[in-house]
Amino acid sequence: MSIATNHNPDGAPYLRIERLTKQFGSFTALKDIGLEIYPGEFVCFLGPSGCGKTTLLRAIAGLDIQTSGRIFQGGKDISALPSSHRDFGIVFQSYALFPNLSVSANVGYGLVSRGLPKVEIETRVNELLHLVGLPDAGRKYPAQLSGGQQQRIALARALALSPGLLLLDEPLSALDARVRSHLRVEIRRLHQRLGVTTIMVTHDQEEALTMADRIVVMNHGVIEQVGTPTEVYRKPASAFVADFVGTTNFLNAVVAGPGHVRLGDINLACELDVHFGPGNDVTLAIRPEDVVVRNIGPATPNTFDARIAEIEFLGSFCRVGLAINGELAGGPPALVADFSINAVRDLAIAEGKVMPVALPPDRLRVFARPPQAP
Amino acid sequence: MSAVTTGSLHEAAPATIRRQLDRDDVLMRVGIALLICWLFFTIALPLWALLSKSFQNQDGQFVGLANFITYFSTPALFQSVWNSLYVAILSTVIVLPLAFAYAYALTRTCMKWKGLFQALALIPILAPSLLPAISLIYLFGNQGFLKELLLGGSIYGAGGIVIAQVFYCLPHALMILVAALSMADARLYEAADALGASKVRIFFTVTLPGAKYGVISAGFVVFTLVITDFGIAKVIGGRFNVLATDIYKQVIGQQNFEMGAVVGIILLLPAILAFAADRIIQRRQVALLSARAVPLEPKPEPRRDWAMFAFCAVVGGLIFGILLVSFWASLITRWPYNLTLTLKNYFFGDFDTNGWEAYWNSVILALWTAVIGTGIVFVGAWLLEKSRGFAWGRGIAQLLAMLPMAVPGLVLGLAYIFFFNAKWNPLGFLYATMAILVINSVTHFYTVSHLTATTALKQLDPEFEAVSASLRVSLLRTMVRVTVPVCLPAVLDISIYLFVNAMTTVSAVIFLYSTDTKLASVTIVNMDESGFTAAAAAMAMTIVFTSAGVKIAHVLLTRRLERTTQAWRRR
């Protein structure tokens, strides 16, 4: 497998993962993973549960060592090092705060065994508590704090030894929605302030899109795509990514010729990889918000008639089900599109109406369609 | 240490990575190795010694199955198997419904005085099994004051054994059933109610299935307790021979160690079978309570509540009554001729050469067992739970830790004779010392303590160790700073369990005491044999008072602890 290097800022990577494989008995949790992470980056491992993202994080931390493959951190081979000899701070979904120790003792836990003088520890703990916005929590016990506060303390504890790498294992998943979005912003801000290279594992695409510099989308133990949030959303590298990140229409089509596919009777122009030949079965993907309904003129490419089969009102926009091809007289929708309220009002979009819509060629993604099992 | 080989990275499959060990890993592996050694010497090798003895003749030559053939072809010996099964099954059949109803009253009704009834029913745990047998003799024995109620029948024999066993086993079954019945999802009952099911139908379709595994488990526990108990059959069994008394007779009475070993193996079988069956069934149990379950709050139902109150009053009253009979018997001058109260039965020196020394020996044994046992058990469970890698070592240790549960006390004691008294054994110096009694008691009660510790450790966040490692704090330090303080209630539970059991047990130590280390419970057997039944009752009561005192101190200490050092538990 090639090492994913879509994004390559100057300088050497801080963390390099080479051909990493993790086997649990006969089950392969990670398959030949290669990845580079640069100093100061905020990277999210995104994927459904069981995709291997937490396994990869735990391998980086040395908590569950990989079966084979190597990991370099800061140029040093750490592949076989036990966790206690690696340089990282970690925050878990469960917070994992020591319940019988005060907040200060939790934050200073790693400092105390370093044998630092008491005053120095106290100063550092105060500094960290300020950093996470809980300067007065020091004397409390974890159980007396809310979930969000506990997670901030866990964050402070993880940062206490100024680690080179911060690992966050679903840190926000146990929190309720409001606290979650608030803490999302704060973690991001903290990262910008400290500049510590950070890896966060999450199954929440919104979290990944809003927080990460780069997203590593994983599925079934392999990396599907590495890219910035915009790249992953706009140019998903596989049908899986298109489906997992955001909402996507999938349409079965056949390659008609160079740069052209046939969707039923509709001929569509699109960016087509050279390895597709005429007659190949393909899957077309397009996001609902990319379906165009305004300013369609005779020169607009990929224009065809669609019937408004159903309308779902969602506040600031409407999700519209479009029937196309032979279904114009009546039939189920094949395609969903998000139209702004303005467009719905201006164009008098209503159920049953037949009107032209366009699928912009640069918004269409084409994926090979695996042959269906008979 | 690193097995990472520099090689052609892009051609062949990459080499397998083996994690380097840090200091914690090394220390923990050494700890596990020591634990395996300990368990090997205290349970595995003694059992092997017992097994090999049963295939030898008196001169130590291998004779194959000859001893077993003798056993099964001697009707007098073989009859005991049926006798043991008979009393065990009968006791189980009686205890289960009693305990179930009692547990139901404690958990599912709005009966008054639940705390009192719970305490009453748990009393027998604090007493040696000999106590109910002694009380029954006072009530229904040859000179018993309720003897007429038997209409000419005799309490000595199967009947007496079963009644005493019911008293002795009830709390063990009760604890399991209370745990099983207190976990219930109110939503199931609401659904059943809404569907118009009758109370009886709800009981048979919701309540009973929910507690099914608890009932099965309690059944196996009672069966095993009865079939392996020695004290009750010894005191009240009369001519009704059971396996446990046979071992004693073969070994102590006839000095026929080989035949004793054979009976020991036979006694081991039902205990192991019950243990294995219970394990298999428990494995099939899935969590019935999801995180979303709504706890069931019983609603007042005066008729049912008062009926259950009456039932508990009768059962609890009988339990307390049996205890009172022994207490009263211990204070009477000479039954049935002189009923004036006296304390002279407590001058144990008048009845047994060891006198009060036996009592203090028991206290010393119980203290050592509690201290050493809790230490080994907790550290052992911690090692098995928190160490990384070394799966085979942990597997062996785990298996050995479960073994003592399946070994009856008498069999363990006998196995210790064969092992520690063997000429070739360099550990022979332990024989007839207090040390061997402590080792035996720790081993006998190892599994339950181990399971308690493991359960407590499993409730801790598994990431504590990961966090410690990332902060480069040694796991040992985290154990001292976090694990032990958080598990303190469980640690106390284990030590009290060990203390009370070491104080009350007869079967595990009857073969191992010497004249210098004679124990209170053994003295009860001896005094009863010599006809000093009142003194035996007095000694039994002394044990009850001691374990009750310790238990009360435990409750008070736990409360105090919760107030002071466990402030963090409060929100």
PDB file of N, CA and C in Angstrom, chain A residues 18-19 58 62-63 65-70 77 79-90 92 94 96-101 105 109-110 112-114 141 143-145 157 161, chain B residues 2 4-7 9-22 25 388 461 463-464 466-473 477-478 481-482 485-486 567-571:
ATOM      1  N   GLU A  18       4.015   2.801   9.167  1.00  0.00           N
ATOM      2  CA  GLU A  18       4.385   2.034   7.975  1.00  0.00           C
ATOM      3  C   GLU A  18       3.838   0.631   8.052  1.00  0.00           C
ATOM      4  N   ARG A  19       3.052   0.259   7.056  1.00  0.00           N
ATOM      5  CA  ARG A  19       2.582  -1.116   6.858  1.00  0.00           C
ATOM      6  C   ARG A  19       2.074  -1.749   8.147  1.00  0.00           C
ATOM      7  N   ARG A  58      -4.756   2.987  19.688  1.00  0.00           N
ATOM      8  CA  ARG A  58      -4.149   2.229  20.788  1.00  0.00           C
ATOM      9  C   ARG A  58      -2.791   1.660  20.381  1.00  0.00           C
ATOM     10  N   GLY A  62       0.746   2.382  22.119  1.00  0.00           N
ATOM     11  CA  GLY A  62       1.425   1.211  22.681  1.00  0.00           C
ATOM     12  C   GLY A  62       0.561   0.421  23.634  1.00  0.00           C
ATOM     13  N   LEU A  63      -0.753   0.725  23.668  1.00  0.00           N
ATOM     14  CA  LEU A  63      -1.640   0.028  24.600  1.00  0.00           C
ATOM     15  C   LEU A  63      -2.005  -1.354  24.061  1.00  0.00           C
ATOM     16  N   ILE A  65      -0.404  -3.477  21.131  1.00  0.00           N
ATOM     17  CA  ILE A  65       0.670  -3.405  20.154  1.00  0.00           C
ATOM     18  C   ILE A  65       0.235  -4.054  18.842  1.00  0.00           C
ATOM     19  N   GLN A  66       0.698  -3.492  17.721  1.00  0.00           N
ATOM     20  CA  GLN A  66       0.347  -4.034  16.400  1.00  0.00           C
ATOM     21  C   GLN A  66       1.002  -5.390  16.196  1.00  0.00           C
ATOM     22  N   THR A  67       0.432  -6.175  15.279  1.00  0.00           N
ATOM     23  CA  THR A  67       1.017  -7.476  14.969  1.00  0.00           C
ATOM     24  C   THR A  67       2.302  -7.279  14.163  1.00  0.00           C
ATOM     25  N   SER A  68       2.249  -6.387  13.196  1.00  0.00           N
ATOM     26  CA  SER A  68       3.460  -6.073  12.440  1.00  0.00           C
ATOM     27  C   SER A  68       3.365  -4.632  11.948  1.00  0.00           C
ATOM     28  N   GLY A  69       4.473  -4.137  11.412  1.00  0.00           N
ATOM     29  CA  GLY A  69       4.485  -2.758  10.947  1.00  0.00           C
ATOM     30  C   GLY A  69       5.182  -1.862  11.947  1.00  0.00           C
ATOM     31  N   ARG A  70       5.552  -0.677  11.481  1.00  0.00           N
ATOM     32  CA  ARG A  70       6.367   0.174  12.342  1.00  0.00           C
ATOM     33  C   ARG A  70       5.762   1.552  12.546  1.00  0.00           C
ATOM     34  N   ASP A  77      12.088   5.217  16.199  1.00  0.00           N
ATOM     35  CA  ASP A  77      11.260   4.021  16.020  1.00  0.00           C
ATOM     36  C   ASP A  77      10.680   3.615  17.374  1.00  0.00           C
ATOM     37  N   SER A  79       8.079   1.427  17.573  1.00  0.00           N
ATOM     38  CA  SER A  79       7.200   0.287  17.278  1.00  0.00           C
ATOM     39  C   SER A  79       7.011  -0.678  18.446  1.00  0.00           C
ATOM     40  N   ALA A  80       8.079  -1.000  19.153  1.00  0.00           N
ATOM     41  CA  ALA A  80       7.999  -2.045  20.166  1.00  0.00           C
ATOM     42  C   ALA A  80       8.064  -1.491  21.585  1.00  0.00           C
ATOM     43  N   LEU A  81       8.026  -0.171  21.706  1.00  0.00           N
ATOM     44  CA  LEU A  81       8.161   0.403  23.050  1.00  0.00           C
ATOM     45  C   LEU A  81       6.881   0.215  23.864  1.00  0.00           C
ATOM     46  N   PRO A  82       7.003  -0.075  25.146  1.00  0.00           N
ATOM     47  CA  PRO A  82       5.813  -0.091  25.999  1.00  0.00           C
ATOM     48  C   PRO A  82       5.290   1.343  26.181  1.00  0.00           C
ATOM     49  N   SER A  83       4.026   1.464  26.504  1.00  0.00           N
ATOM     50  CA  SER A  83       3.387   2.783  26.639  1.00  0.00           C
ATOM     51  C   SER A  83       4.179   3.720  27.526  1.00  0.00           C
ATOM     52  N   SER A  84       4.718   3.161  28.630  1.00  0.00           N
ATOM     53  CA  SER A  84       5.378   4.017  29.615  1.00  0.00           C
ATOM     54  C   SER A  84       6.651   4.639  29.060  1.00  0.00           C
ATOM     55  N   HIS A  85       7.145   4.113  27.938  1.00  0.00           N
ATOM     56  CA  HIS A  85       8.361   4.689  27.345  1.00  0.00           C
ATOM     57  C   HIS A  85       8.045   5.573  26.138  1.00  0.00           C
ATOM     58  N   ARG A  86       6.761   5.777  25.863  1.00  0.00           N
ATOM     59  CA  ARG A  86       6.394   6.626  24.725  1.00  0.00           C
ATOM     60  C   ARG A  86       6.021   8.014  25.234  1.00  0.00           C
ATOM     61  N   ASP A  87       5.870   8.927  24.302  1.00  0.00           N
ATOM     62  CA  ASP A  87       5.606  10.313  24.679  1.00  0.00           C
ATOM     63  C   ASP A  87       4.220  10.716  24.167  1.00  0.00           C
ATOM     64  N   PHE A  88       3.213  10.565  25.021  1.00  0.00           N
ATOM     65  CA  PHE A  88       1.869  10.957  24.605  1.00  0.00           C
ATOM     66  C   PHE A  88       1.008  11.235  25.829  1.00  0.00           C
ATOM     67  N   GLY A  89      -0.033  12.030  25.628  1.00  0.00           N
ATOM     68  CA  GLY A  89      -1.061  12.192  26.653  1.00  0.00           C
ATOM     69  C   GLY A  89      -2.337  11.645  26.056  1.00  0.00           C
ATOM     70  N   ILE A  90      -3.208  11.073  26.899  1.00  0.00           N
ATOM     71  CA  ILE A  90      -4.399  10.436  26.328  1.00  0.00           C
ATOM     72  C   ILE A  90      -5.654  10.792  27.119  1.00  0.00           C
ATOM     73  N   PHE A  92      -9.789   9.596  27.394  1.00  0.00           N
ATOM     74  CA  PHE A  92     -10.739   8.566  26.995  1.00  0.00           C
ATOM     75  C   PHE A  92     -12.175   9.064  27.076  1.00  0.00           C
ATOM     76  N   SER A  94     -14.455   7.679  28.636  1.00  0.00           N
ATOM     77  CA  SER A  94     -14.944   7.507  30.011  1.00  0.00           C
ATOM     78  C   SER A  94     -14.276   8.471  30.979  1.00  0.00           C
ATOM     79  N   ALA A  96     -11.866   8.450  32.672  1.00  0.00           N
ATOM     80  CA  ALA A  96     -10.857   7.700  33.434  1.00  0.00           C
ATOM     81  C   ALA A  96     -10.150   8.569  34.467  1.00  0.00           C
ATOM     82  N   LEU A  97     -10.901   9.458  35.116  1.00  0.00           N
ATOM     83  CA  LEU A  97     -10.328  10.223  36.238  1.00  0.00           C
ATOM     84  C   LEU A  97     -10.302   9.324  37.467  1.00  0.00           C
ATOM     85  N   PHE A  98      -9.275   9.494  38.300  1.00  0.00           N
ATOM     86  CA  PHE A  98      -9.197   8.695  39.518  1.00  0.00           C
ATOM     87  C   PHE A  98     -10.225   9.232  40.512  1.00  0.00           C
ATOM     88  N   PRO A  99     -11.247   8.428  40.848  1.00  0.00           N
ATOM     89  CA  PRO A  99     -12.377   8.981  41.593  1.00  0.00           C
ATOM     90  C   PRO A  99     -12.024   9.385  43.021  1.00  0.00           C
ATOM     91  N   ASN A 100     -10.993   8.757  43.596  1.00  0.00           N
ATOM     92  CA  ASN A 100     -10.687   9.020  45.007  1.00  0.00           C
ATOM     93  C   ASN A 100      -9.678  10.140  45.174  1.00  0.00           C
ATOM     94  N   LEU A 101      -9.219  10.719  44.067  1.00  0.00           N
ATOM     95  CA  LEU A 101      -8.260  11.819  44.164  1.00  0.00           C
ATOM     96  C   LEU A 101      -8.944  13.118  43.757  1.00  0.00           C
ATOM     97  N   ALA A 105      -5.043  16.631  42.415  1.00  0.00           N
ATOM     98  CA  ALA A 105      -4.218  15.426  42.479  1.00  0.00           C
ATOM     99  C   ALA A 105      -4.284  14.663  41.169  1.00  0.00           C
ATOM    100  N   TYR A 109      -1.021  14.163  38.829  1.00  0.00           N
ATOM    101  CA  TYR A 109      -0.653  12.762  39.076  1.00  0.00           C
ATOM    102  C   TYR A 109       0.697  12.381  38.473  1.00  0.00           C
ATOM    103  N   GLY A 110       0.913  12.814  37.234  1.00  0.00           N
ATOM    104  CA  GLY A 110       2.166  12.467  36.578  1.00  0.00           C
ATOM    105  C   GLY A 110       3.324  13.329  37.046  1.00  0.00           C
ATOM    106  N   VAL A 112       3.805  14.460  40.170  1.00  0.00           N
ATOM    107  CA  VAL A 112       4.264  14.051  41.497  1.00  0.00           C
ATOM    108  C   VAL A 112       5.326  12.970  41.376  1.00  0.00           C
ATOM    109  N   SER A 113       5.083  11.967  40.503  1.00  0.00           N
ATOM    110  CA  SER A 113       6.053  10.880  40.453  1.00  0.00           C
ATOM    111  C   SER A 113       7.314  11.286  39.693  1.00  0.00           C
ATOM    112  N   ARG A 114       7.315  12.490  39.141  1.00  0.00           N
ATOM    113  CA  ARG A 114       8.548  12.994  38.538  1.00  0.00           C
ATOM    114  C   ARG A 114       9.481  13.560  39.595  1.00  0.00           C
ATOM    115  N   TYR A 141     -13.836  16.719  44.007  1.00  0.00           N
ATOM    116  CA  TYR A 141     -13.612  15.369  43.504  1.00  0.00           C
ATOM    117  C   TYR A 141     -14.320  15.226  42.159  1.00  0.00           C
ATOM    118  N   ALA A 143     -16.463  13.255  40.953  1.00  0.00           N
ATOM    119  CA  ALA A 143     -17.906  12.984  40.961  1.00  0.00           C
ATOM    120  C   ALA A 143     -18.722  14.253  41.181  1.00  0.00           C
ATOM    121  N   GLN A 144     -18.069  15.308  41.686  1.00  0.00           N
ATOM    122  CA  GLN A 144     -18.808  16.545  41.939  1.00  0.00           C
ATOM    123  C   GLN A 144     -18.870  17.445  40.707  1.00  0.00           C
ATOM    124  N   LEU A 145     -18.231  17.013  39.625  1.00  0.00           N
ATOM    125  CA  LEU A 145     -18.212  17.819  38.402  1.00  0.00           C
ATOM    126  C   LEU A 145     -19.142  17.219  37.351  1.00  0.00           C
ATOM    127  N   ARG A 157      -5.036  16.834  32.622  1.00  0.00           N
ATOM    128  CA  ARG A 157      -4.131  15.802  33.107  1.00  0.00           C
ATOM    129  C   ARG A 157      -3.259  15.265  31.968  1.00  0.00           C
ATOM    130  N   LEU A 161       2.271  16.763  31.360  1.00  0.00           N
ATOM    131  CA  LEU A 161       3.693  16.513  31.118  1.00  0.00           C
ATOM    132  C   LEU A 161       4.148  17.101  29.785  1.00  0.00           C
TER     133      LEU A 161
ATOM    134  N   SER B   2      14.099  -5.944  21.616  1.00  0.00           N
ATOM    135  CA  SER B   2      13.271  -5.662  20.461  1.00  0.00           C
ATOM    136  C   SER B   2      13.462  -6.721  19.401  1.00  0.00           C
ATOM    137  N   VAL B   4      12.205  -6.320  16.453  1.00  0.00           N
ATOM    138  CA  VAL B   4      12.034  -5.660  15.174  1.00  0.00           C
ATOM    139  C   VAL B   4      13.330  -5.821  14.407  1.00  0.00           C
ATOM    140  N   THR B   5      13.229  -6.472  13.300  1.00  0.00           N
ATOM    141  CA  THR B   5      14.440  -6.658  12.530  1.00  0.00           C
ATOM    142  C   THR B   5      14.411  -5.690  11.363  1.00  0.00           C
ATOM    143  N   THR B   6      15.539  -5.075  11.133  1.00  0.00           N
ATOM    144  CA  THR B   6      15.601  -4.210   9.964  1.00  0.00           C
ATOM    145  C   THR B   6      15.716  -5.117   8.763  1.00  0.00           C
ATOM    146  N   GLY B   7      14.840  -5.002   7.862  1.00  0.00           N
ATOM    147  CA  GLY B   7      14.871  -5.868   6.697  1.00  0.00           C
ATOM    148  C   GLY B   7      14.252  -5.144   5.529  1.00  0.00           C
ATOM    149  N   LEU B   9      11.673  -3.753   3.762  1.00  0.00           N
ATOM    150  CA  LEU B   9      10.347  -3.391   4.241  1.00  0.00           C
ATOM    151  C   LEU B   9       9.285  -3.608   3.175  1.00  0.00           C
ATOM    152  N   HIS B  10       9.670  -3.398   1.944  1.00  0.00           N
ATOM    153  CA  HIS B  10       8.639  -3.370   0.911  1.00  0.00           C
ATOM    154  C   HIS B  10       8.484  -4.685   0.180  1.00  0.00           C
ATOM    155  N   GLU B  11       9.276  -5.683   0.546  1.00  0.00           N
ATOM    156  CA  GLU B  11       9.179  -6.953  -0.171  1.00  0.00           C
ATOM    157  C   GLU B  11       8.421  -7.993   0.646  1.00  0.00           C
ATOM    158  N   ALA B  12       9.109  -8.575   1.623  1.00  0.00           N
ATOM    159  CA  ALA B  12       8.485  -9.642   2.392  1.00  0.00           C
ATOM    160  C   ALA B  12       7.457  -9.047   3.369  1.00  0.00           C
ATOM    161  N   ALA B  13       6.643  -9.933   3.941  1.00  0.00           N
ATOM    162  CA  ALA B  13       5.714  -9.488   4.971  1.00  0.00           C
ATOM    163  C   ALA B  13       6.516  -8.963   6.145  1.00  0.00           C
ATOM    164  N   PRO B  14       6.094  -7.845   6.737  1.00  0.00           N
ATOM    165  CA  PRO B  14       6.891  -7.259   7.821  1.00  0.00           C
ATOM    166  C   PRO B  14       6.961  -8.202   9.020  1.00  0.00           C
ATOM    167  N   ALA B  15       8.055  -8.084   9.746  1.00  0.00           N
ATOM    168  CA  ALA B  15       8.261  -8.958  10.896  1.00  0.00           C
ATOM    169  C   ALA B  15       7.245  -8.658  11.986  1.00  0.00           C
ATOM    170  N   THR B  16       6.910  -9.695  12.743  1.00  0.00           N
ATOM    171  CA  THR B  16       5.991  -9.520  13.873  1.00  0.00           C
ATOM    172  C   THR B  16       6.653  -8.678  14.950  1.00  0.00           C
ATOM    173  N   ILE B  17       5.881  -7.752  15.492  1.00  0.00           N
ATOM    174  CA  ILE B  17       6.409  -6.875  16.534  1.00  0.00           C
ATOM    175  C   ILE B  17       6.091  -7.482  17.900  1.00  0.00           C
ATOM    176  N   ARG B  18       7.104  -7.572  18.723  1.00  0.00           N
ATOM    177  CA  ARG B  18       6.860  -7.987  20.112  1.00  0.00           C
ATOM    178  C   ARG B  18       7.133  -6.793  21.011  1.00  0.00           C
ATOM    179  N   ARG B  19       6.165  -6.498  21.858  1.00  0.00           N
ATOM    180  CA  ARG B  19       6.317  -5.332  22.711  1.00  0.00           C
ATOM    181  C   ARG B  19       7.455  -5.563  23.704  1.00  0.00           C
ATOM    182  N   GLN B  20       8.277  -4.550  23.885  1.00  0.00           N
ATOM    183  CA  GLN B  20       9.285  -4.634  24.939  1.00  0.00           C
ATOM    184  C   GLN B  20       8.588  -4.551  26.287  1.00  0.00           C
ATOM    185  N   LEU B  21       9.208  -5.142  27.284  1.00  0.00           N
ATOM    186  CA  LEU B  21       8.601  -5.129  28.613  1.00  0.00           C
ATOM    187  C   LEU B  21       9.176  -3.969  29.412  1.00  0.00           C
ATOM    188  N   ASP B  22       8.297  -3.278  30.128  1.00  0.00           N
ATOM    189  CA  ASP B  22       8.842  -2.273  31.048  1.00  0.00           C
ATOM    190  C   ASP B  22       8.921  -2.892  32.446  1.00  0.00           C
ATOM    191  N   ASP B  25       5.811  -4.594  33.753  1.00  0.00           N
ATOM    192  CA  ASP B  25       5.531  -5.896  33.152  1.00  0.00           C
ATOM    193  C   ASP B  25       6.340  -6.976  33.840  1.00  0.00           C
ATOM    194  N   ARG B 388      -0.503  -7.149  31.423  1.00  0.00           N
ATOM    195  CA  ARG B 388      -0.695  -7.199  29.973  1.00  0.00           C
ATOM    196  C   ARG B 388       0.096  -8.363  29.408  1.00  0.00           C
ATOM    197  N   ASP B 461     -12.502   1.644  36.028  1.00  0.00           N
ATOM    198  CA  ASP B 461     -12.273   2.005  34.629  1.00  0.00           C
ATOM    199  C   ASP B 461     -11.026   1.289  34.121  1.00  0.00           C
ATOM    200  N   GLU B 463      -9.179   1.923  31.866  1.00  0.00           N
ATOM    201  CA  GLU B 463      -8.166   2.817  31.291  1.00  0.00           C
ATOM    202  C   GLU B 463      -7.278   3.470  32.351  1.00  0.00           C
ATOM    203  N   PHE B 464      -7.538   3.197  33.637  1.00  0.00           N
ATOM    204  CA  PHE B 464      -6.673   3.768  34.672  1.00  0.00           C
ATOM    205  C   PHE B 464      -5.209   3.416  34.409  1.00  0.00           C
ATOM    206  N   ALA B 466      -3.857   2.587  31.545  1.00  0.00           N
ATOM    207  CA  ALA B 466      -3.370   3.257  30.336  1.00  0.00           C
ATOM    208  C   ALA B 466      -2.984   4.699  30.659  1.00  0.00           C
ATOM    209  N   VAL B 467      -3.814   5.353  31.457  1.00  0.00           N
ATOM    210  CA  VAL B 467      -3.520   6.731  31.839  1.00  0.00           C
ATOM    211  C   VAL B 467      -2.222   6.784  32.644  1.00  0.00           C
ATOM    212  N   SER B 468      -2.071   5.856  33.599  1.00  0.00           N
ATOM    213  CA  SER B 468      -0.849   5.822  34.405  1.00  0.00           C
ATOM    214  C   SER B 468       0.379   5.671  33.519  1.00  0.00           C
ATOM    215  N   ALA B 469       0.281   4.757  32.559  1.00  0.00           N
ATOM    216  CA  ALA B 469       1.430   4.530  31.693  1.00  0.00           C
ATOM    217  C   ALA B 469       1.758   5.796  30.899  1.00  0.00           C
ATOM    218  N   SER B 470       0.708   6.481  30.404  1.00  0.00           N
ATOM    219  CA  SER B 470       0.970   7.684  29.612  1.00  0.00           C
ATOM    220  C   SER B 470       1.585   8.778  30.481  1.00  0.00           C
ATOM    221  N   LEU B 471       1.265   8.759  31.785  1.00  0.00           N
ATOM    222  CA  LEU B 471       1.842   9.751  32.698  1.00  0.00           C
ATOM    223  C   LEU B 471       3.145   9.231  33.312  1.00  0.00           C
ATOM    224  N   ARG B 472       3.553   8.060  32.859  1.00  0.00           N
ATOM    225  CA  ARG B 472       4.782   7.404  33.316  1.00  0.00           C
ATOM    226  C   ARG B 472       4.808   7.202  34.823  1.00  0.00           C
ATOM    227  N   VAL B 473       3.657   6.816  35.336  1.00  0.00           N
ATOM    228  CA  VAL B 473       3.572   6.462  36.748  1.00  0.00           C
ATOM    229  C   VAL B 473       3.495   4.945  36.802  1.00  0.00           C
ATOM    230  N   ARG B 477       2.335   2.036  41.894  1.00  0.00           N
ATOM    231  CA  ARG B 477       1.959   3.259  42.579  1.00  0.00           C
ATOM    232  C   ARG B 477       0.466   3.536  42.394  1.00  0.00           C
ATOM    233  N   THR B 478      -0.015   3.295  41.174  1.00  0.00           N
ATOM    234  CA  THR B 478      -1.437   3.502  40.924  1.00  0.00           C
ATOM    235  C   THR B 478      -2.278   2.522  41.740  1.00  0.00           C
ATOM    236  N   ARG B 481      -2.224   4.064  45.247  1.00  0.00           N
ATOM    237  CA  ARG B 481      -2.878   5.376  45.350  1.00  0.00           C
ATOM    238  C   ARG B 481      -4.356   5.317  44.972  1.00  0.00           C
ATOM    239  N   VAL B 482      -4.712   4.462  44.010  1.00  0.00           N
ATOM    240  CA  VAL B 482      -6.063   4.494  43.465  1.00  0.00           C
ATOM    241  C   VAL B 482      -6.811   3.167  43.656  1.00  0.00           C
ATOM    242  N   PRO B 485      -7.546   2.049  47.482  1.00  0.00           N
ATOM    243  CA  PRO B 485      -8.541   2.906  48.137  1.00  0.00           C
ATOM    244  C   PRO B 485      -9.941   2.764  47.543  1.00  0.00           C
ATOM    245  N   VAL B 486     -10.031   2.681  46.216  1.00  0.00           N
ATOM    246  CA  VAL B 486     -11.354   2.574  45.609  1.00  0.00           C
ATOM    247  C   VAL B 486     -11.993   1.222  45.936  1.00  0.00           C
ATOM    248  N   ALA B 567     -15.163  10.150  51.033  1.00  0.00           N
ATOM    249  CA  ALA B 567     -15.964  11.341  50.750  1.00  0.00           C
ATOM    250  C   ALA B 567     -16.187  11.517  49.254  1.00  0.00           C
ATOM    251  N   TRP B 568     -15.228  11.057  48.451  1.00  0.00           N
ATOM    252  CA  TRP B 568     -15.307  11.258  47.009  1.00  0.00           C
ATOM    253  C   TRP B 568     -16.467  10.519  46.376  1.00  0.00           C
ATOM    254  N   ARG B 569     -17.052   9.536  47.106  1.00  0.00           N
ATOM    255  CA  ARG B 569     -18.164   8.814  46.507  1.00  0.00           C
ATOM    256  C   ARG B 569     -19.414   9.678  46.426  1.00  0.00           C
ATOM    257  N   ARG B 570     -19.462  10.690  47.313  1.00  0.00           N
ATOM    258  CA  ARG B 570     -20.658  11.546  47.323  1.00  0.00           C
ATOM    259  C   ARG B 570     -20.597  12.581  46.217  1.00  0.00           C
ATOM    260  N   ARG B 571     -21.779  12.929  45.749  1.00  0.00           N
ATOM    261  CA  ARG B 571     -21.822  13.937  44.696  1.00  0.00           C
ATOM    262  C   ARG B 571     -21.954  15.306  45.313  1.00  0.00           C
TER     263      ARG B 571
END
